């Protein structure tokens, strides 16, 4: 029987370099690379809606339900099957982002958000979550000139999200990596952090 694959998630706020690091880590692990919201046809449609500034403000619980509808499809269609086949999976965002953005950021009760996440994911939890963290001033400089709906939120919102992530990182199997360095340096930090949680097996050195 094939071993169950390992599920690794990269988390962080806007413009921290998380997506780049997820791709580099997936290459190291020879893993399935996917993202949230997204990863499926439904998920990508939901992502487009969530990031579209033209729709204006979205009621927080409606936003939460959109995120979780995409997650339910993502887990069922992509993540769970890959893990069952013994493939490692690296995901750009998962439950941590939902708690940080819709919980800490939007102010929804954390218990309510956590319970809803468990329903959407069928109880699936990452084996390792890496929080890529940079100072707000660094992230602000990295953001583009045409921000999406989430990037365009005010500084207070992004402060709450970052504080939420740092609180979540106190949990087991979470590690924090300083993202304020070159891409290659951060990639080594991420690989080392993942190896520290999962063990060295399969976390090969960069070519």
Short mmCIF file of C-alpha atoms in Angstrom, two decimals:
data_model
loop_
_atom_site.label_atom_id
_atom_site.label_comp_id
_atom_site.label_asym_id
_atom_site.label_seq_id
_atom_site.Cartn_x
_atom_site.Cartn_y
_atom_site.Cartn_z
CA UNK A 1 0.00 0.00 0.00
CA UNK A 2 1.37 3.41 -0.97
CA UNK A 3 2.15 5.77 1.86
CA UNK A 4 -0.16 8.73 2.31
CA UNK A 5 1.35 11.84 0.82
CA UNK A 6 2.37 14.78 2.94
CA UNK A 7 0.29 17.95 2.90
CA UNK A 8 2.27 21.19 3.20
CA UNK A 9 0.69 24.65 3.14
CA UNK A 10 2.29 28.04 2.57
CA UNK A 11 0.49 30.88 4.34
CA UNK A 12 0.93 34.63 4.63
CA UNK A 13 -0.50 38.02 3.82
CA UNK A 14 -0.45 39.87 0.52
CA UNK A 15 2.84 40.26 -1.37
CA UNK A 16 4.98 38.24 1.03
CA UNK A 17 6.34 35.96 -1.73
CA UNK A 18 4.29 32.98 -0.60
CA UNK A 19 3.19 31.83 -4.07
CA UNK A 20 6.75 31.83 -5.40
CA UNK A 21 7.92 29.85 -2.39
CA UNK A 22 5.09 27.34 -2.78
CA UNK A 23 6.19 26.69 -6.36
CA UNK A 24 9.84 26.27 -5.38
CA UNK A 25 8.97 23.94 -2.50
CA UNK A 26 6.74 21.82 -4.74
CA UNK A 27 9.69 21.44 -7.12
CA UNK A 28 11.91 20.27 -4.27
CA UNK A 29 9.35 17.75 -3.06
CA UNK A 30 8.22 16.69 -6.55
CA UNK A 31 4.79 17.51 -5.19
CA UNK A 32 1.43 18.50 -6.61
CA UNK A 33 1.24 22.31 -6.55
CA UNK A 34 -2.15 23.91 -6.06
CA UNK A 35 -3.70 27.04 -4.60
CA UNK A 36 -6.69 28.48 -2.78
CA UNK A 37 -9.10 29.73 -3.71
CA UNK A 38 -8.60 27.78 -6.91
CA UNK A 39 -7.25 24.43 -7.97
CA UNK A 40 -10.49 23.37 -9.66
CA UNK A 41 -12.78 24.88 -12.28
CA UNK A 42 -15.21 25.92 -9.54
CA UNK A 43 -12.41 27.22 -7.33
CA UNK A 44 -10.93 29.38 -10.06
CA UNK A 45 -14.35 30.90 -10.79
CA UNK A 46 -14.80 31.65 -7.09
CA UNK A 47 -11.31 33.16 -6.94
CA UNK A 48 -12.16 35.52 -9.78
CA UNK A 49 -15.26 36.71 -7.93
CA UNK A 50 -13.50 37.14 -4.60
CA UNK A 51 -10.71 39.25 -6.10
CA UNK A 52 -12.92 41.37 -8.37
CA UNK A 53 -13.02 44.96 -7.08
CA UNK A 54 -16.03 45.76 -9.25
CA UNK A 55 -18.37 43.69 -7.07
CA UNK A 56 -17.79 46.03 -4.14
CA UNK A 57 -18.06 45.04 -0.47
CA UNK A 58 -19.05 41.44 0.28
CA UNK A 59 -20.85 40.47 3.47
CA UNK A 60 -18.25 38.57 5.58
CA UNK A 61 -20.27 35.38 5.95
CA UNK A 62 -21.03 35.37 2.24
CA UNK A 63 -17.30 35.73 1.58
CA UNK A 64 -16.60 32.87 3.98
CA UNK A 65 -19.12 30.61 2.26
CA UNK A 66 -17.60 31.31 -1.15
CA UNK A 67 -14.12 30.43 0.14
CA UNK A 68 -15.37 27.22 1.72
CA UNK A 69 -17.38 26.11 -1.31
CA UNK A 70 -14.17 26.35 -3.32
CA UNK A 71 -12.28 24.43 -0.60
CA UNK A 72 -14.78 21.57 -0.47
CA UNK A 73 -14.37 21.03 -4.21
CA UNK A 74 -10.60 21.45 -4.00
CA UNK A 75 -10.15 18.85 -1.27
CA UNK A 76 -12.47 16.34 -2.92
CA UNK A 77 -11.16 16.74 -6.46
CA UNK A 78 -7.45 17.50 -6.04
CA UNK A 79 -5.90 17.33 -2.58
CA UNK A 80 -7.39 14.18 -1.06
CA UNK A 81 -6.95 12.03 -4.20
CA UNK A 82 -3.30 13.08 -4.57
CA UNK A 83 -2.54 12.34 -0.92
CA UNK A 84 -4.27 8.96 -1.18
CA UNK A 85 -2.05 8.09 -4.15
CA UNK A 86 1.03 8.86 -2.06
CA UNK A 87 1.77 12.21 -3.72
CA UNK A 88 2.93 15.13 -1.61
CA UNK A 89 0.82 18.25 -2.01
CA UNK A 90 1.97 21.85 -1.59
CA UNK A 91 -0.90 24.30 -1.33
CA UNK A 92 -0.75 28.09 -1.53
CA UNK A 93 -3.21 28.93 1.30
CA UNK A 94 -5.64 26.72 3.23
CA UNK A 95 -7.53 26.94 6.54
CA UNK A 96 -5.02 29.36 8.04
CA UNK A 97 -5.88 32.01 5.49
CA UNK A 98 -9.58 31.59 6.16
CA UNK A 99 -9.06 32.10 9.88
CA UNK A 100 -6.73 35.05 9.30
CA UNK A 101 -8.80 36.85 6.66
CA UNK A 102 -12.41 36.02 7.49
CA UNK A 103 -11.82 35.52 11.22
CA UNK A 104 -9.23 38.03 12.39
CA UNK A 105 -9.57 40.33 9.37
CA UNK A 106 -13.35 40.45 8.92
CA UNK A 107 -14.18 39.86 12.58
CA UNK A 108 -16.19 36.65 12.28
CA UNK A 109 -16.09 34.45 15.41
CA UNK A 110 -13.02 32.21 15.22
CA UNK A 111 -14.85 29.15 16.55
CA UNK A 112 -17.51 29.59 13.88
CA UNK A 113 -14.90 29.93 11.13
CA UNK A 114 -12.85 26.98 12.41
CA UNK A 115 -15.90 24.70 12.56
CA UNK A 116 -16.97 25.71 9.06
CA UNK A 117 -13.46 25.02 7.76
CA UNK A 118 -13.55 21.51 9.23
CA UNK A 119 -16.81 20.80 7.43
CA UNK A 120 -15.49 22.07 4.08
CA UNK A 121 -12.22 20.13 4.32
CA UNK A 122 -13.71 16.95 5.75
CA UNK A 123 -11.37 17.35 8.71
CA UNK A 124 -8.21 17.37 6.57
CA UNK A 125 -5.35 19.27 8.22
CA UNK A 126 -1.87 20.12 6.90
CA UNK A 127 1.10 18.10 8.10
CA UNK A 128 3.12 21.32 8.05
CA UNK A 129 2.17 24.96 7.60
CA UNK A 130 4.83 27.55 6.77
CA UNK A 131 3.98 31.18 7.49
CA UNK A 132 6.04 33.48 5.26
CA UNK A 133 6.15 36.73 7.18
CA UNK A 134 7.42 40.17 6.19
CA UNK A 135 6.96 43.57 7.76
CA UNK A 136 3.93 45.51 6.53
CA UNK A 137 6.15 48.19 4.99
CA UNK A 138 7.94 45.55 2.89
CA UNK A 139 4.66 44.01 1.72
CA UNK A 140 3.30 47.45 0.84
CA UNK A 141 6.28 48.16 -1.41
CA UNK A 142 5.81 44.84 -3.19
CA UNK A 143 2.11 45.28 -3.98
CA UNK A 144 1.27 46.22 -7.55
CA UNK A 145 -0.38 49.43 -8.70
CA UNK A 146 -3.60 47.66 -9.65
CA UNK A 147 -4.59 45.87 -6.42
CA UNK A 148 -7.34 43.26 -6.35
CA UNK A 149 -10.29 43.49 -3.95
CA UNK A 150 -8.39 41.96 -1.01
CA UNK A 151 -5.11 43.81 -1.62
CA UNK A 152 -7.07 47.08 -1.77
CA UNK A 153 -8.36 46.71 1.81
CA UNK A 154 -7.11 49.34 4.24
CA UNK A 155 -4.00 49.06 6.39
CA UNK A 156 -6.02 48.22 9.51
CA UNK A 157 -7.43 45.13 7.80
CA UNK A 158 -3.99 43.93 6.72
CA UNK A 159 -2.65 44.58 10.22
CA UNK A 160 -5.39 42.36 11.68
CA UNK A 161 -4.65 39.64 9.16
CA UNK A 162 -0.92 39.67 9.89
CA UNK A 163 -1.55 39.62 13.64
CA UNK A 164 -3.96 36.73 13.10
CA UNK A 165 -1.39 34.72 11.19
CA UNK A 166 1.21 35.27 13.90
CA UNK A 167 -1.26 34.09 16.52
CA UNK A 168 -2.12 31.01 14.46
CA UNK A 169 1.59 30.23 14.08
CA UNK A 170 1.68 29.35 17.78
CA UNK A 171 -0.12 26.13 16.90
CA UNK A 172 1.65 22.77 16.45
CA UNK A 173 3.12 22.01 12.99
CA UNK A 174 3.31 25.72 12.12
CA UNK A 175 6.66 27.38 11.45
CA UNK A 176 7.44 31.03 10.69
CA UNK A 177 9.94 31.99 7.99
CA UNK A 178 11.28 35.51 7.49
CA UNK A 179 10.43 36.41 3.89
CA UNK A 180 12.49 39.60 3.77
CA UNK A 181 15.43 38.27 1.73
CA UNK A 182 16.20 37.11 -1.80
CA UNK A 183 13.98 34.43 -3.29
CA UNK A 184 16.75 31.81 -3.05
CA UNK A 185 17.55 32.61 0.58
CA UNK A 186 13.89 32.41 1.57
CA UNK A 187 13.54 29.12 -0.34
CA UNK A 188 16.34 27.62 1.74
CA UNK A 189 14.67 28.85 4.91
CA UNK A 190 11.37 27.30 3.85
CA UNK A 191 12.97 23.96 2.95
CA UNK A 192 14.82 23.86 6.27
CA UNK A 193 11.64 24.68 8.19
CA UNK A 194 9.67 21.95 6.42
CA UNK A 195 12.42 19.41 6.98
CA UNK A 196 12.39 20.32 10.66
CA UNK A 197 8.70 19.42 10.89
CA UNK A 198 8.48 16.49 8.47
CA UNK A 199 12.03 15.17 8.55
CA UNK A 200 14.69 15.43 5.85
CA UNK A 201 13.27 12.73 3.59
CA UNK A 202 12.21 14.15 0.26
CA UNK A 203 13.30 17.74 0.98
CA UNK A 204 16.20 17.77 -1.44
CA UNK A 205 18.67 20.58 -1.87
CA UNK A 206 18.18 23.12 -4.61
CA UNK A 207 20.04 22.25 -7.84
#
